[in-house]
Amino acid sequence: MKQSLMDIICCPLDKQELELDATETEGDEEVISGTLTCTECGETYPIEDGIPNLLPPDMRDVEA
Amino acid sequence: MTDLADRRDAETEVYQPAEDSHLLADAAVTDLRNTSTETPPTDDASLALEVGTGSGYVAETVADETGLRVLGSDLNPHACRQARERGVEAVRADLLDPFRDDAFDAVLFNPPYLPTDPDDERDDWMEVALSGGEDGRKVIEPFLEAVGRALAPDGAVYLLVSSLTGVEEVVALAEREGFSAVALRDESFPFETLTVLKLLR
């Protein structure tokens, strides 16, 4: 995901801002892996293979 | 081995572009081009979202043809991966849940719309991509309830609807959420007529 996505996304539960912790990046803009943490409720969301998983925790493990 | 597995994955777990995808992409591109010539260009690049992007085809086409930045969201992790491989910025999400208020100038959605007998529901990703529950509107209804929040006040929704789903019923649901609907395009097929609705407030 691009860093600039941070201005567009929010916590799916309470719509508050997220904080990015990137563990792997590509160039200046692309985040490959890391976590997004809600600044209000503290829920964390993974970023894997460049894709943020912003499903609420109870839906996250749905892998049919 | 991996390639073959990936390809099988792509064919069975992610909805691939079909007549409905082409119709939605084409109608949205034409309309967005016309709209953008009416309003003076701004420095803010317009932002669009395709909900349920699947393979990413519609999002990619609209981005290529209009120059808009088009994100794609999907519940299905396989779809998110395919869309990203196409160059679409993919977000795994349930409808518009993780997007900010007033974020988008346009939202596109080719929803799962086929009416499905609950006894025939299969538990796989293709079912999720196609089935609209008993009346075909199981996903359209929560989408229409949610889309207004993430849409900019003068933004537009491009929604594909089938005669199987009931165009009048969908228009009524949209009106209940404060939208007025215009049919941009109709196309008839042997078992259904597909319509692209544009919803505005």
CSV table of C-alpha atoms in Angstrom, one decimal:
chain,number,residue,atom,x,y,z
A,1,MET,CA,0.0,0.0,0.0
A,2,LYS,CA,1.0,3.6,-0.6
A,3,GLN,CA,1.8,5.7,2.4
A,4,SER,CA,-0.7,8.2,1.1
A,5,LEU,CA,-3.4,5.7,1.7
A,6,MET,CA,-3.1,6.8,5.4
A,7,ASP,CA,-5.2,9.9,4.5
A,8,ILE,CA,-8.0,7.8,3.1
A,9,ILE,CA,-8.3,4.8,5.5
A,10,CYS,CA,-9.5,4.6,9.1
A,11,CYS,CA,-10.3,2.0,11.8
A,12,PRO,CA,-13.3,0.0,10.5
A,13,LEU,CA,-14.6,-0.3,14.0
A,14,ASP,CA,-14.7,3.3,15.3
A,15,LYS,CA,-13.6,5.3,12.2
A,16,GLN,CA,-10.7,6.9,14.1
A,17,GLU,CA,-7.2,7.5,12.6
A,18,LEU,CA,-4.7,4.7,12.2
A,19,GLU,CA,-1.0,4.8,13.0
A,20,LEU,CA,1.4,3.1,10.6
A,21,ASP,CA,4.3,0.9,11.7
A,22,ALA,CA,6.1,-0.3,8.5
A,23,THR,CA,8.4,-3.2,8.8
A,24,GLU,CA,9.2,-3.6,5.1
A,25,THR,CA,9.0,-0.8,2.5
A,26,GLU,CA,9.8,-0.4,-1.2
A,27,GLY,CA,11.0,3.0,-2.3
A,28,ASP,CA,9.7,6.1,-0.5
A,29,GLU,CA,6.0,5.4,-0.9
A,30,GLU,CA,5.2,1.6,-0.9
A,31,VAL,CA,4.6,-0.3,2.4
A,32,ILE,CA,5.0,-4.1,1.9
A,33,SER,CA,4.4,-5.2,5.5
A,34,GLY,CA,3.7,-3.8,8.9
A,35,THR,CA,0.8,-3.0,11.1
A,36,LEU,CA,-1.9,-0.3,11.4
A,37,THR,CA,-3.0,0.5,14.9
A,38,CYS,CA,-6.1,2.5,15.8
A,39,THR,CA,-5.1,5.6,17.8
A,40,GLU,CA,-8.4,5.3,19.7
A,41,CYS,CA,-9.3,1.7,20.4
A,42,GLY,CA,-5.8,0.2,20.0
A,43,GLU,CA,-6.9,-2.6,17.6
A,44,THR,CA,-4.2,-3.6,15.2
A,45,TYR,CA,-4.5,-4.5,11.5
A,46,PRO,CA,-1.8,-6.3,9.5
A,47,ILE,CA,-0.3,-5.3,6.2
A,48,GLU,CA,0.9,-8.3,4.3
A,49,ASP,CA,2.3,-8.4,0.7
A,50,GLY,CA,1.4,-4.8,0.3
A,51,ILE,CA,-2.2,-5.3,1.2
A,52,PRO,CA,-3.7,-3.8,4.4
A,53,ASN,CA,-6.2,-6.2,6.0
A,54,LEU,CA,-8.8,-3.8,7.4
A,55,LEU,CA,-11.4,-6.4,8.2
A,56,PRO,CA,-12.7,-6.2,11.8
A,57,PRO,CA,-11.0,-8.8,14.0
A,58,ASP,CA,-14.0,-11.2,14.0
A,59,MET,CA,-14.0,-11.4,10.2
A,60,ARG,CA,-10.2,-11.5,9.7
A,61,ASP,CA,-9.7,-15.2,9.7
A,62,VAL,CA,-12.3,-16.0,7.1
A,63,GLU,CA,-10.3,-18.0,4.5
A,64,ALA,CA,-12.7,-20.2,2.5
B,1,MET,CA,3.6,-26.1,-9.7
B,2,THR,CA,3.0,-22.7,-8.0
B,3,ASP,CA,2.0,-21.1,-11.3
B,4,LEU,CA,-0.6,-23.8,-12.0
B,5,ALA,CA,-1.9,-23.5,-8.5
B,6,ASP,CA,-2.1,-19.7,-8.8
B,7,ARG,CA,-4.0,-20.0,-12.1
B,8,ARG,CA,-6.5,-22.4,-10.7
B,9,ASP,CA,-6.8,-20.1,-7.7
B,10,ALA,CA,-7.6,-17.2,-10.0
B,11,GLU,CA,-10.2,-19.1,-12.0
B,12,THR,CA,-12.1,-20.6,-9.1
B,13,GLU,CA,-11.8,-18.1,-6.3
B,14,VAL,CA,-12.0,-14.7,-8.0
B,15,TYR,CA,-14.8,-13.5,-10.3
B,16,GLN,CA,-13.3,-12.8,-13.7
B,17,PRO,CA,-14.4,-9.9,-15.9
B,18,ALA,CA,-17.6,-10.6,-17.7
B,19,GLU,CA,-20.4,-8.6,-19.5
B,20,ASP,CA,-21.4,-6.9,-16.3
B,21,SER,CA,-17.9,-5.8,-15.6
B,22,HIS,CA,-17.5,-4.3,-19.1
B,23,LEU,CA,-20.8,-2.5,-18.9
B,24,LEU,CA,-20.0,-0.9,-15.5
B,25,ALA,CA,-16.5,0.1,-16.6
B,26,ASP,CA,-17.7,1.6,-19.9
B,27,ALA,CA,-20.6,3.5,-18.4
B,28,ALA,CA,-18.6,4.9,-15.5
B,29,VAL,CA,-15.7,5.9,-17.8
B,30,THR,CA,-18.0,7.7,-20.2
B,31,ASP,CA,-19.8,9.5,-17.5
B,32,LEU,CA,-16.7,10.5,-15.5
B,33,ARG,CA,-15.1,11.9,-18.6
B,34,ASN,CA,-18.2,14.0,-19.4
B,35,THR,CA,-18.5,15.2,-15.8
B,36,SER,CA,-14.9,16.2,-15.5
B,37,THR,CA,-15.1,18.5,-18.6
B,38,GLU,CA,-18.0,20.4,-16.9
B,39,THR,CA,-16.1,21.3,-13.8
B,40,PRO,CA,-12.8,23.2,-13.9
B,41,PRO,CA,-9.8,20.9,-13.3
B,42,THR,CA,-8.4,21.1,-9.7
B,43,ASP,CA,-5.1,20.2,-8.3
B,44,ASP,CA,-6.6,17.6,-6.1
B,45,ALA,CA,-6.6,14.4,-8.1
B,46,SER,CA,-10.1,12.9,-7.8
B,47,LEU,CA,-10.3,9.7,-5.9
B,48,ALA,CA,-12.6,6.7,-6.6
B,49,LEU,CA,-13.2,3.3,-5.0
B,50,GLU,CA,-14.4,0.1,-6.6
B,51,VAL,CA,-16.1,-1.9,-3.9
B,52,GLY,CA,-15.8,-5.7,-4.4
B,53,THR,CA,-13.1,-5.2,-7.0
B,54,GLY,CA,-12.5,-8.9,-7.7
B,55,SER,CA,-9.9,-9.2,-10.4
B,56,GLY,CA,-9.4,-5.5,-10.4
B,57,TYR,CA,-10.5,-5.1,-14.0
B,58,VAL,CA,-13.0,-2.3,-13.5
B,59,ALA,CA,-10.8,-0.3,-11.2
B,60,GLU,CA,-7.8,-0.6,-13.6
B,61,THR,CA,-9.9,0.3,-16.6
B,62,VAL,CA,-11.4,3.4,-15.0
B,63,ALA,CA,-8.0,4.5,-13.7
B,64,ASP,CA,-6.4,4.1,-17.1
B,65,GLU,CA,-9.2,5.8,-19.1
B,66,THR,CA,-10.0,8.7,-16.7
B,67,GLY,CA,-6.7,9.4,-14.9
B,68,LEU,CA,-8.5,9.1,-11.5
B,69,ARG,CA,-6.8,7.4,-8.6
B,70,VAL,CA,-9.0,4.3,-8.2
B,71,LEU,CA,-8.7,2.0,-5.1
B,72,GLY,CA,-10.1,-1.5,-5.0
B,73,SER,CA,-11.6,-3.1,-1.9
B,74,ASP,CA,-12.6,-6.7,-1.5
B,75,LEU,CA,-13.5,-9.2,1.3
B,76,ASN,CA,-11.7,-12.0,-0.6
B,77,PRO,CA,-7.9,-12.1,0.0
B,78,HIS,CA,-7.4,-13.8,-3.4
B,79,ALA,CA,-9.2,-11.0,-5.1
B,80,CYS,CA,-7.0,-8.4,-3.3
B,81,ARG,CA,-3.9,-10.2,-4.5
B,82,GLN,CA,-5.1,-10.3,-8.1
B,83,ALA,CA,-6.2,-6.7,-8.1
B,84,ARG,CA,-2.8,-5.6,-6.7
B,85,GLU,CA,-1.0,-7.7,-9.4
B,86,ARG,CA,-2.9,-5.5,-11.9
B,87,GLY,CA,-1.6,-2.4,-10.3
B,88,VAL,CA,-4.8,-1.5,-8.4
B,89,GLU,CA,-4.3,-0.3,-4.8
B,90,ALA,CA,-6.0,-3.0,-2.9
B,91,VAL,CA,-7.5,-2.9,0.6
B,92,ARG,CA,-9.1,-5.9,2.2
B,93,ALA,CA,-12.3,-4.6,3.6
B,94,ASP,CA,-16.0,-5.2,4.2
B,95,LEU,CA,-17.8,-2.8,1.9
B,96,LEU,CA,-16.8,0.8,2.9
B,97,ASP,CA,-16.0,0.1,6.6
B,98,PRO,CA,-12.3,1.3,6.7
B,99,PHE,CA,-12.6,4.5,4.6
B,100,ARG,CA,-12.9,8.0,5.9
B,101,ASP,CA,-16.0,10.2,5.7
B,102,ASP,CA,-16.4,12.1,2.4
B,103,ALA,CA,-13.2,10.3,1.1
B,104,PHE,CA,-14.4,9.5,-2.5
B,105,ASP,CA,-15.6,11.5,-5.5
B,106,ALA,CA,-16.9,8.3,-7.0
B,107,VAL,CA,-17.7,4.8,-5.8
B,108,LEU,CA,-18.3,1.9,-8.2
B,109,PHE,CA,-19.9,-1.4,-7.3
B,110,ASN,CA,-20.8,-4.5,-9.3
B,111,PRO,CA,-22.4,-6.3,-6.4
B,112,PRO,CA,-23.2,-10.0,-5.9
B,113,TYR,CA,-26.8,-9.8,-7.1
B,114,LEU,CA,-28.0,-13.3,-8.1
B,115,PRO,CA,-31.1,-14.3,-6.1
B,116,THR,CA,-30.1,-17.6,-4.4
B,117,ASP,CA,-32.1,-20.2,-2.6
B,118,PRO,CA,-30.5,-20.5,0.9
B,119,ASP,CA,-30.5,-24.3,0.6
B,120,ASP,CA,-28.3,-23.9,-2.5
B,121,GLU,CA,-25.7,-21.6,-1.0
B,122,ARG,CA,-22.2,-23.0,-1.2
B,123,ASP,CA,-19.5,-22.0,1.2
B,124,ASP,CA,-16.8,-20.6,-1.1
B,125,TRP,CA,-15.5,-17.3,-2.6
B,126,MET,CA,-17.4,-17.6,-5.9
B,127,GLU,CA,-20.7,-17.8,-3.9
B,128,VAL,CA,-19.7,-14.7,-2.0
B,129,ALA,CA,-18.9,-13.0,-5.4
B,130,LEU,CA,-22.3,-13.9,-7.0
B,131,SER,CA,-25.0,-14.5,-4.4
B,132,GLY,CA,-27.2,-11.7,-3.3
B,133,GLY,CA,-29.3,-13.9,-1.0
B,134,GLU,CA,-32.9,-14.8,-1.5
B,135,ASP,CA,-34.0,-11.5,-3.1
B,136,GLY,CA,-30.6,-10.7,-4.7
B,137,ARG,CA,-30.3,-7.5,-2.5
B,138,LYS,CA,-28.6,-8.9,0.6
B,139,VAL,CA,-25.3,-7.0,-0.1
B,140,ILE,CA,-26.8,-4.0,-2.1
B,141,GLU,CA,-28.9,-3.0,0.9
B,142,PRO,CA,-26.0,-2.6,3.5
B,143,PHE,CA,-23.9,-1.0,0.7
B,144,LEU,CA,-26.5,1.7,0.1
B,145,GLU,CA,-26.8,2.3,3.8
B,146,ALA,CA,-23.0,2.7,4.1
B,147,VAL,CA,-21.9,4.5,0.9
B,148,GLY,CA,-23.2,8.0,1.8
B,149,ARG,CA,-20.8,8.3,4.7
B,150,ALA,CA,-17.6,7.7,2.6
B,151,LEU,CA,-18.8,9.6,-0.5
B,152,ALA,CA,-18.0,13.3,-0.9
B,153,PRO,CA,-21.2,15.5,-0.9
B,154,ASP,CA,-21.2,15.9,-4.7
B,155,GLY,CA,-19.8,12.4,-5.3
B,156,ALA,CA,-21.5,9.8,-7.5
B,157,VAL,CA,-22.2,6.1,-7.1
B,158,TYR,CA,-22.1,3.8,-10.1
B,159,LEU,CA,-24.0,0.7,-9.3
B,160,LEU,CA,-24.7,-2.3,-11.6
B,161,VAL,CA,-28.1,-3.9,-11.2
B,162,SER,CA,-29.8,-6.8,-12.9
B,163,SER,CA,-33.4,-7.2,-13.7
B,164,LEU,CA,-33.1,-10.4,-11.6
B,165,THR,CA,-32.4,-8.2,-8.6
B,166,GLY,CA,-35.2,-5.7,-9.3
B,167,VAL,CA,-34.1,-2.3,-10.6
B,168,GLU,CA,-37.1,-0.5,-9.1
B,169,GLU,CA,-36.5,-2.1,-5.7
B,170,VAL,CA,-32.9,-1.0,-5.7
B,171,VAL,CA,-33.9,2.6,-6.8
B,172,ALA,CA,-36.3,2.7,-3.9
B,173,LEU,CA,-33.6,1.6,-1.5
B,174,ALA,CA,-31.3,4.3,-2.8
B,175,GLU,CA,-34.0,6.9,-2.5
B,176,ARG,CA,-34.5,5.9,1.1
B,177,GLU,CA,-30.8,6.7,1.7
B,178,GLY,CA,-31.2,10.2,0.1
B,179,PHE,CA,-30.0,9.4,-3.4
B,180,SER,CA,-31.7,10.0,-6.7
B,181,ALA,CA,-31.0,7.5,-9.4
B,182,VAL,CA,-30.5,7.8,-13.2
B,183,ALA,CA,-30.1,4.8,-15.5
B,184,LEU,CA,-26.9,5.4,-17.6
B,185,ARG,CA,-27.0,2.3,-19.6
B,186,ASP,CA,-29.0,-0.9,-20.2
B,187,GLU,CA,-28.0,-4.0,-21.9
B,188,SER,CA,-30.2,-7.1,-22.5
B,189,PHE,CA,-29.0,-10.7,-22.3
B,190,PRO,CA,-31.0,-13.9,-22.6
B,191,PHE,CA,-31.9,-14.2,-18.9
B,192,GLU,CA,-31.5,-10.7,-17.6
B,193,THR,CA,-31.2,-7.0,-18.4
B,194,LEU,CA,-28.2,-5.2,-16.9
B,195,THR,CA,-28.5,-1.6,-15.9
B,196,VAL,CA,-25.9,0.8,-14.6
B,197,LEU,CA,-27.4,3.3,-12.2
B,198,LYS,CA,-25.8,6.6,-11.3
B,199,LEU,CA,-26.8,7.7,-7.8
B,200,LEU,CA,-26.5,11.4,-6.7
B,201,ARG,CA,-27.6,13.4,-3.7
